[in-house]
mmCIF file of C-alpha atoms in Angstrom:
data_model
loop_
_atom_site.group_PDB
_atom_site.id
_atom_site.type_symbol
_atom_site.label_atom_id
_atom_site.label_comp_id
_atom_site.label_asym_id
_atom_site.label_seq_id
_atom_site.Cartn_x
_atom_site.Cartn_y
_atom_site.Cartn_z
ATOM 1 C CA MET U 1 -10.854 -18.739 10.621
ATOM 2 C CA ASP U 2 -11.048 -16.767 13.859
ATOM 3 C CA ASN U 3 -13.546 -18.880 15.858
ATOM 4 C CA GLN U 4 -15.266 -19.796 12.593
ATOM 5 C CA ALA U 5 -17.291 -22.956 12.080
ATOM 6 C CA PRO U 6 -15.784 -25.434 9.589
ATOM 7 C CA LEU U 7 -16.523 -24.573 5.975
ATOM 8 C CA ALA U 8 -16.752 -26.713 2.854
ATOM 9 C CA PRO U 9 -13.386 -27.207 1.110
ATOM 10 C CA ARG U 10 -14.361 -25.308 -2.042
ATOM 11 C CA PHE U 11 -10.728 -24.385 -2.756
ATOM 12 C CA GLU U 12 -9.090 -27.716 -1.946
ATOM 13 C CA GLY U 13 -5.445 -27.504 -3.043
ATOM 14 C CA ALA U 14 -5.899 -24.192 -4.892
ATOM 15 C CA VAL U 15 -3.209 -21.527 -4.609
ATOM 16 C CA ALA U 16 -4.631 -18.093 -3.836
ATOM 17 C CA ILE U 17 -2.954 -14.708 -3.532
ATOM 18 C CA VAL U 18 -4.562 -11.995 -1.421
ATOM 19 C CA THR U 19 -3.183 -8.462 -1.529
ATOM 20 C CA GLY U 20 -3.718 -6.200 1.439
ATOM 21 C CA ALA U 21 -3.876 -9.372 3.536
ATOM 22 C CA GLY U 22 -2.499 -7.750 6.653
ATOM 23 C CA SER U 23 -5.737 -6.137 7.799
ATOM 24 C CA GLY U 24 -9.399 -5.466 7.134
ATOM 25 C CA ILE U 25 -11.098 -7.116 4.177
ATOM 26 C CA GLY U 26 -7.822 -8.576 2.927
ATOM 27 C CA ARG U 27 -7.082 -10.356 6.181
ATOM 28 C CA ALA U 28 -10.661 -11.624 6.429
ATOM 29 C CA THR U 29 -10.471 -12.885 2.839
ATOM 30 C CA ALA U 30 -7.192 -14.711 3.410
ATOM 31 C CA LEU U 31 -8.641 -16.392 6.497
ATOM 32 C CA ARG U 32 -11.842 -17.296 4.655
ATOM 33 C CA LEU U 33 -10.088 -18.862 1.676
ATOM 34 C CA ALA U 34 -7.778 -20.821 3.962
ATOM 35 C CA ALA U 35 -10.771 -22.030 5.960
ATOM 36 C CA GLU U 36 -12.095 -23.422 2.682
ATOM 37 C CA SER U 37 -8.801 -25.270 2.070
ATOM 38 C CA ALA U 38 -6.956 -22.848 -0.204
ATOM 39 C CA ARG U 39 -3.199 -22.459 0.137
ATOM 40 C CA VAL U 40 -2.933 -18.721 0.643
ATOM 41 C CA ALA U 41 -0.163 -16.245 -0.154
ATOM 42 C CA CYS U 42 -0.632 -13.209 2.091
ATOM 43 C CA LEU U 43 0.845 -10.041 0.563
ATOM 44 C CA ASP U 44 0.869 -6.628 2.175
ATOM 45 C CA LEU U 45 2.974 -3.485 2.184
ATOM 46 C CA ASP U 46 3.327 -4.204 5.908
ATOM 47 C CA GLY U 47 5.238 -7.474 5.913
ATOM 48 C CA ALA U 48 4.754 -8.037 9.633
ATOM 49 C CA ALA U 49 0.976 -7.752 9.240
ATOM 50 C CA ALA U 50 1.038 -10.188 6.306
ATOM 51 C CA ARG U 51 3.031 -12.665 8.390
ATOM 52 C CA ALA U 52 0.595 -12.287 11.289
ATOM 53 C CA THR U 53 -2.264 -13.302 8.981
ATOM 54 C CA ALA U 54 -0.275 -16.277 7.696
ATOM 55 C CA HIS U 55 0.510 -17.337 11.259
ATOM 56 C CA ALA U 56 -3.203 -17.182 12.119
ATOM 57 C CA ILE U 57 -3.959 -19.428 9.158
ATOM 58 C CA ALA U 58 -1.252 -21.905 10.150
ATOM 59 C CA ALA U 59 -2.440 -21.918 13.765
ATOM 60 C CA ALA U 60 -5.887 -22.940 12.532
ATOM 61 C CA GLY U 61 -4.419 -25.807 10.516
ATOM 62 C CA GLY U 62 -4.224 -24.107 7.139
ATOM 63 C CA THR U 63 -1.391 -23.503 4.699
ATOM 64 C CA ALA U 64 -0.083 -20.004 4.121
ATOM 65 C CA TRP U 65 2.948 -18.022 3.021
ATOM 66 C CA ALA U 66 3.553 -14.317 3.493
ATOM 67 C CA ALA U 67 5.695 -11.535 2.077
ATOM 68 C CA ALA U 68 5.970 -7.781 2.067
ATOM 69 C CA CYS U 69 5.026 -6.412 -1.351
ATOM 70 C CA ASP U 70 4.545 -2.895 -2.667
ATOM 71 C CA ILE U 71 2.048 -3.571 -5.425
ATOM 72 C CA ARG U 72 2.922 -0.250 -7.090
ATOM 73 C CA ASP U 73 6.290 -1.760 -8.039
ATOM 74 C CA GLU U 74 6.045 -4.189 -10.964
ATOM 75 C CA ASP U 75 9.294 -5.955 -10.078
ATOM 76 C CA GLN U 76 8.031 -6.638 -6.558
ATOM 77 C CA VAL U 77 4.691 -7.909 -7.856
ATOM 78 C CA ARG U 78 6.328 -10.222 -10.379
ATOM 79 C CA ASP U 79 8.807 -11.570 -7.830
ATOM 80 C CA ALA U 80 6.213 -12.022 -5.075
ATOM 81 C CA PHE U 81 3.811 -13.877 -7.356
ATOM 82 C CA ALA U 82 6.576 -16.186 -8.589
ATOM 83 C CA ALA U 83 7.742 -16.802 -5.015
ATOM 84 C CA ALA U 84 4.183 -17.603 -3.934
ATOM 85 C CA GLU U 85 3.859 -20.213 -6.696
ATOM 86 C CA HIS U 86 7.101 -21.813 -5.603
ATOM 87 C CA ALA U 87 6.344 -21.701 -1.876
ATOM 88 C CA LEU U 88 2.824 -23.062 -2.252
ATOM 89 C CA ASP U 89 3.743 -25.570 -4.960
ATOM 90 C CA GLY U 90 1.333 -24.793 -7.740
ATOM 91 C CA PRO U 91 0.096 -22.309 -10.328
ATOM 92 C CA LEU U 92 -2.157 -19.524 -9.156
ATOM 93 C CA ALA U 93 -5.884 -20.326 -9.158
ATOM 94 C CA VAL U 94 -7.307 -17.308 -7.292
ATOM 95 C CA LEU U 95 -6.275 -13.658 -7.035
ATOM 96 C CA CYS U 96 -8.082 -11.414 -4.587
ATOM 97 C CA ALA U 97 -6.787 -7.946 -5.434
ATOM 98 C CA ASN U 98 -7.884 -6.098 -2.346
ATOM 99 C CA ALA U 99 -5.141 -3.629 -1.370
ATOM 100 C CA GLY U 100 -6.128 0.019 -1.644
ATOM 101 C CA ILE U 101 -5.968 3.458 -0.058
ATOM 102 C CA GLY U 102 -8.527 6.166 0.587
ATOM 103 C CA GLY U 103 -6.716 9.092 -0.946
ATOM 104 C CA PRO U 104 -7.526 12.779 -0.496
ATOM 105 C CA VAL U 105 -11.055 13.658 0.625
ATOM 106 C CA MET U 106 -11.508 17.141 -0.795
ATOM 107 C CA PRO U 107 -12.729 18.982 -3.911
ATOM 108 C CA VAL U 108 -10.621 18.397 -7.005
ATOM 109 C CA PRO U 109 -9.197 21.958 -7.198
ATOM 110 C CA GLU U 110 -7.660 21.403 -3.759
ATOM 111 C CA ILE U 111 -6.045 18.053 -4.589
ATOM 112 C CA ASP U 112 -2.317 18.127 -5.153
ATOM 113 C CA ALA U 113 -1.339 16.303 -8.352
ATOM 114 C CA ALA U 114 1.019 14.061 -6.386
ATOM 115 C CA ALA U 115 -1.847 12.992 -4.103
ATOM 116 C CA TRP U 116 -3.984 12.190 -7.160
ATOM 117 C CA ASP U 117 -1.158 10.165 -8.682
ATOM 118 C CA ALA U 118 -0.674 8.270 -5.394
ATOM 119 C CA VAL U 119 -4.261 7.057 -5.162
ATOM 120 C CA VAL U 120 -4.342 6.127 -8.863
ATOM 121 C CA ALA U 121 -1.072 4.219 -8.456
ATOM 122 C CA VAL U 122 -2.405 2.018 -5.644
ATOM 123 C CA ASN U 123 -6.086 1.709 -6.447
ATOM 124 C CA LEU U 124 -5.921 1.302 -10.220
ATOM 125 C CA SER U 125 -2.458 0.891 -11.734
ATOM 126 C CA ALA U 126 -1.386 -1.650 -9.112
ATOM 127 C CA GLN U 127 -4.522 -3.701 -9.792
ATOM 128 C CA PHE U 128 -3.482 -3.856 -13.441
ATOM 129 C CA LEU U 129 -0.013 -5.043 -12.382
ATOM 130 C CA CYS U 130 -1.447 -7.777 -10.166
ATOM 131 C CA ALA U 131 -3.694 -9.040 -12.953
ATOM 132 C CA LYS U 132 -0.851 -8.829 -15.483
ATOM 133 C CA HIS U 133 1.315 -11.164 -13.413
ATOM 134 C CA ALA U 134 -1.492 -13.450 -12.216
ATOM 135 C CA ILE U 135 -2.909 -14.318 -15.634
ATOM 136 C CA PRO U 136 0.106 -16.199 -17.076
ATOM 137 C CA SER U 137 0.178 -18.433 -13.996
ATOM 138 C CA MET U 138 -3.564 -19.075 -14.235
ATOM 139 C CA ARG U 139 -3.177 -19.987 -17.889
ATOM 140 C CA ARG U 140 -0.599 -22.606 -16.958
ATOM 141 C CA GLY U 141 -3.047 -24.060 -14.469
ATOM 142 C CA GLY U 142 -5.927 -24.166 -16.926
ATOM 143 C CA GLY U 143 -7.868 -21.179 -15.599
ATOM 144 C CA GLY U 144 -8.672 -19.280 -12.463
ATOM 145 C CA ALA U 145 -10.613 -16.462 -10.832
ATOM 146 C CA ILE U 146 -9.722 -12.850 -10.139
ATOM 147 C CA VAL U 147 -11.773 -10.761 -7.729
ATOM 148 C CA PHE U 148 -11.109 -7.055 -7.394
ATOM 149 C CA THR U 149 -12.317 -5.032 -4.417
ATOM 150 C CA ALA U 150 -13.804 -1.772 -5.683
ATOM 151 C CA SER U 151 -16.497 0.282 -3.900
ATOM 152 C CA HIS U 152 -20.110 1.299 -4.235
ATOM 153 C CA VAL U 153 -18.908 4.875 -4.759
ATOM 154 C CA ALA U 154 -17.905 3.732 -8.240
ATOM 155 C CA PHE U 155 -21.597 4.187 -9.093
ATOM 156 C CA ALA U 156 -22.673 7.245 -7.110
ATOM 157 C CA ALA U 157 -20.761 10.513 -6.941
ATOM 158 C CA VAL U 158 -20.303 11.773 -3.410
ATOM 159 C CA PRO U 159 -18.837 15.075 -2.262
ATOM 160 C CA ARG U 160 -15.046 15.227 -1.955
ATOM 161 C CA TRP U 161 -14.453 11.543 -2.768
ATOM 162 C CA THR U 162 -13.788 12.095 -6.473
ATOM 163 C CA ALA U 163 -10.232 10.761 -6.512
ATOM 164 C CA TYR U 164 -11.138 7.545 -4.712
ATOM 165 C CA ALA U 165 -14.366 7.063 -6.674
ATOM 166 C CA ALA U 166 -12.619 7.586 -10.015
ATOM 167 C CA THR U 167 -10.096 4.853 -9.263
ATOM 168 C CA LYS U 168 -12.781 2.436 -8.122
ATOM 169 C CA GLY U 169 -14.819 3.111 -11.245
ATOM 170 C CA GLY U 170 -11.686 2.307 -13.206
ATOM 171 C CA VAL U 171 -11.331 -1.015 -11.372
ATOM 172 C CA VAL U 172 -14.887 -1.965 -12.324
ATOM 173 C CA MET U 173 -14.095 -1.453 -16.008
ATOM 174 C CA LEU U 174 -10.700 -3.146 -15.661
ATOM 175 C CA ALA U 175 -12.522 -6.246 -14.413
ATOM 176 C CA LYS U 176 -15.008 -6.172 -17.292
ATOM 177 C CA GLY U 177 -12.286 -5.810 -19.895
ATOM 178 C CA LEU U 178 -10.174 -8.589 -18.422
ATOM 179 C CA ALA U 179 -13.242 -10.844 -18.223
ATOM 180 C CA VAL U 180 -13.856 -10.428 -21.948
ATOM 181 C CA ASP U 181 -10.210 -10.783 -22.952
ATOM 182 C CA HIS U 182 -9.487 -13.860 -20.846
ATOM 183 C CA ALA U 183 -12.683 -15.890 -21.016
ATOM 184 C CA PRO U 184 -10.966 -18.136 -23.617
ATOM 185 C CA ASP U 185 -8.279 -18.844 -20.993
ATOM 186 C CA GLY U 186 -10.861 -20.068 -18.501
ATOM 187 C CA ILE U 187 -10.221 -17.050 -16.284
ATOM 188 C CA ARG U 188 -13.173 -15.350 -14.640
ATOM 189 C CA VAL U 189 -12.827 -11.737 -13.446
ATOM 190 C CA ASN U 190 -15.307 -10.013 -11.162
ATOM 191 C CA CYS U 191 -15.609 -7.078 -8.782
ATOM 192 C CA VAL U 192 -17.100 -6.774 -5.329
ATOM 193 C CA CYS U 193 -18.166 -3.258 -4.384
ATOM 194 C CA PRO U 194 -18.532 -2.870 -0.618
ATOM 195 C CA GLY U 195 -20.309 -0.042 1.104
ATOM 196 C CA PRO U 196 -19.022 1.287 4.441
ATOM 197 C CA VAL U 197 -17.103 -1.487 6.210
ATOM 198 C CA ALA U 198 -15.535 -1.369 9.663
ATOM 199 C CA THR U 199 -11.893 -1.094 8.590
ATOM 200 C CA ALA U 200 -8.953 1.242 9.124
ATOM 201 C CA LEU U 201 -9.620 2.720 5.664
ATOM 202 C CA LEU U 202 -13.041 3.949 6.754
ATOM 203 C CA GLN U 203 -11.588 5.358 9.963
ATOM 204 C CA GLU U 204 -8.982 7.196 7.901
ATOM 205 C CA GLY U 205 -11.714 8.819 5.828
ATOM 206 C CA ASP U 206 -13.630 9.859 8.918
ATOM 207 C CA ALA U 207 -10.458 11.310 10.418
ATOM 208 C CA GLN U 208 -10.350 13.815 7.561
ATOM 209 C CA ARG U 209 -13.600 15.345 8.849
ATOM 210 C CA ASP U 210 -14.216 17.083 12.140
ATOM 211 C CA ALA U 211 -15.588 15.021 15.016
ATOM 212 C CA GLU U 212 -19.171 16.246 14.662
ATOM 213 C CA GLN U 213 -19.354 15.410 10.956
ATOM 214 C CA ALA U 214 -17.783 11.995 11.448
ATOM 215 C CA GLY U 215 -20.225 11.185 14.233
ATOM 216 C CA ARG U 216 -23.190 12.289 12.163
ATOM 217 C CA ARG U 217 -22.038 10.156 9.240
ATOM 218 C CA ALA U 218 -21.649 7.134 11.510
ATOM 219 C CA GLU U 219 -25.239 7.561 12.698
ATOM 220 C CA ASP U 220 -26.679 7.925 9.203
ATOM 221 C CA ARG U 221 -24.947 5.093 7.423
ATOM 222 C CA GLY U 222 -26.615 2.433 9.566
ATOM 223 C CA ARG U 223 -24.891 -0.822 10.497
ATOM 224 C CA LEU U 224 -21.383 -1.031 9.173
ATOM 225 C CA GLY U 225 -20.459 -4.073 7.173
ATOM 226 C CA GLN U 226 -17.879 -6.370 8.688
ATOM 227 C CA PRO U 227 -14.763 -7.508 6.798
ATOM 228 C CA GLU U 228 -15.876 -11.134 7.149
ATOM 229 C CA GLU U 229 -19.124 -10.366 5.336
ATOM 230 C CA ILE U 230 -17.271 -8.979 2.333
ATOM 231 C CA ALA U 231 -14.839 -11.908 2.464
ATOM 232 C CA ALA U 232 -17.809 -14.270 2.096
ATOM 233 C CA VAL U 233 -18.881 -12.454 -1.081
ATOM 234 C CA ILE U 234 -15.340 -12.567 -2.460
ATOM 235 C CA ALA U 235 -15.114 -16.288 -1.704
ATOM 236 C CA PHE U 236 -18.360 -16.897 -3.601
ATOM 237 C CA LEU U 237 -17.115 -15.007 -6.663
ATOM 238 C CA ALA U 238 -13.860 -16.981 -6.616
ATOM 239 C CA ALA U 239 -15.498 -20.369 -6.020
ATOM 240 C CA PRO U 240 -16.323 -23.015 -8.644
ATOM 241 C CA GLU U 241 -20.090 -22.635 -8.198
ATOM 242 C CA ALA U 242 -19.794 -19.104 -9.611
ATOM 243 C CA ALA U 243 -18.609 -20.583 -12.904
ATOM 244 C CA LEU U 244 -21.115 -18.539 -14.934
ATOM 245 C CA VAL U 245 -20.279 -15.277 -13.167
ATOM 246 C CA THR U 246 -17.670 -13.194 -14.954
ATOM 247 C CA GLY U 247 -17.437 -9.530 -15.842
ATOM 248 C CA ALA U 248 -19.893 -8.907 -13.029
ATOM 249 C CA THR U 249 -20.007 -6.295 -10.294
ATOM 250 C CA LEU U 250 -21.580 -7.405 -7.039
ATOM 251 C CA VAL U 251 -22.504 -4.516 -4.769
ATOM 252 C CA ALA U 252 -22.450 -5.456 -1.082
ATOM 253 C CA ASP U 253 -23.421 -2.250 0.692
ATOM 254 C CA GLY U 254 -26.440 -3.153 2.786
ATOM 255 C CA GLY U 255 -28.704 -1.262 0.389
ATOM 256 C CA ALA U 256 -26.899 2.053 0.878
ATOM 257 C CA GLY U 257 -26.706 2.739 -2.840
ATOM 258 C CA ALA U 258 -30.388 1.976 -3.334
ATOM 259 C CA ARG U 259 -31.305 4.450 -0.597
ATOM 260 C CA MET U 260 -28.673 7.123 -1.149
ATOM 261 C CA GLY U 261 -30.767 9.477 -3.219
ATOM 262 C CA VAL U 262 -33.793 9.304 -0.877
ATOM 263 C CA SER U 263 -33.029 8.501 2.738
ATOM 264 C CA TRP U 264 -29.336 9.341 2.686
ATOM 265 C CA PRO U 265 -28.915 12.507 0.601
ATOM 266 C CA SER U 266 -25.247 13.154 -0.091
ATOM 267 C CA SER U 267 -25.211 16.513 1.714
ATOM 268 C CA HIS U 268 -25.973 14.661 4.947
ATOM 269 C CA TYR U 269 -24.669 11.127 4.487
ATOM 270 C CA TRP U 270 -21.240 11.877 3.084
ATOM 271 C CA ASP U 271 -20.326 15.292 4.533
#
């Protein structure tokens, strides 16, 4: 909604929850859904950032509600989802489960078990918790759509990103399983798998390399995706015209995965 042309009201009156809505892809997704007339609950570990996104939506004429939520904590997830339903006056129709962390960028023998557990807790277990507490609300409303944000590294092993890639691969299969289990409920579940996107998460990963390596990687990966471009893909997967799309994984990486083994060998692209 930041200087965005008016969009069709594909989500007129629908209640949507976006996790990680305080920044990056989550913020862009919350703004996009609101621009298409959804009533959006903005959840983020950083409550002030979530409220800033909700204020931006309201300033543009949309409807939003915000709360701090640690999605690793089931009680917080349950309470936040129930509060969002109450505040936005309706059962949940859309869940965009976007919140995630990068985790340790190093070979597995060097990863502390606590660091492994931390990335699994946010990137995989918390996604299960969000789906667990979204589905009953969607059932009450007669159906809905869940879109998980995974990554293209779920499909191509890259040096030192094993922890992150393993969790994102898990999210892909979580979406497929949920899609099969809840098709009778009228609930569609899909995954978007971005490539490199200009977000704080990417900057965090680059910060774990020395300046020369980070600069070289930035040159080789080509144009970075923008959060708004991924938000557009998420909005499509959540929208009614994607009614036949469920259990699907849509890779939005600018062709990086198609080229990785030829033009962007892992020893150069990812190191």
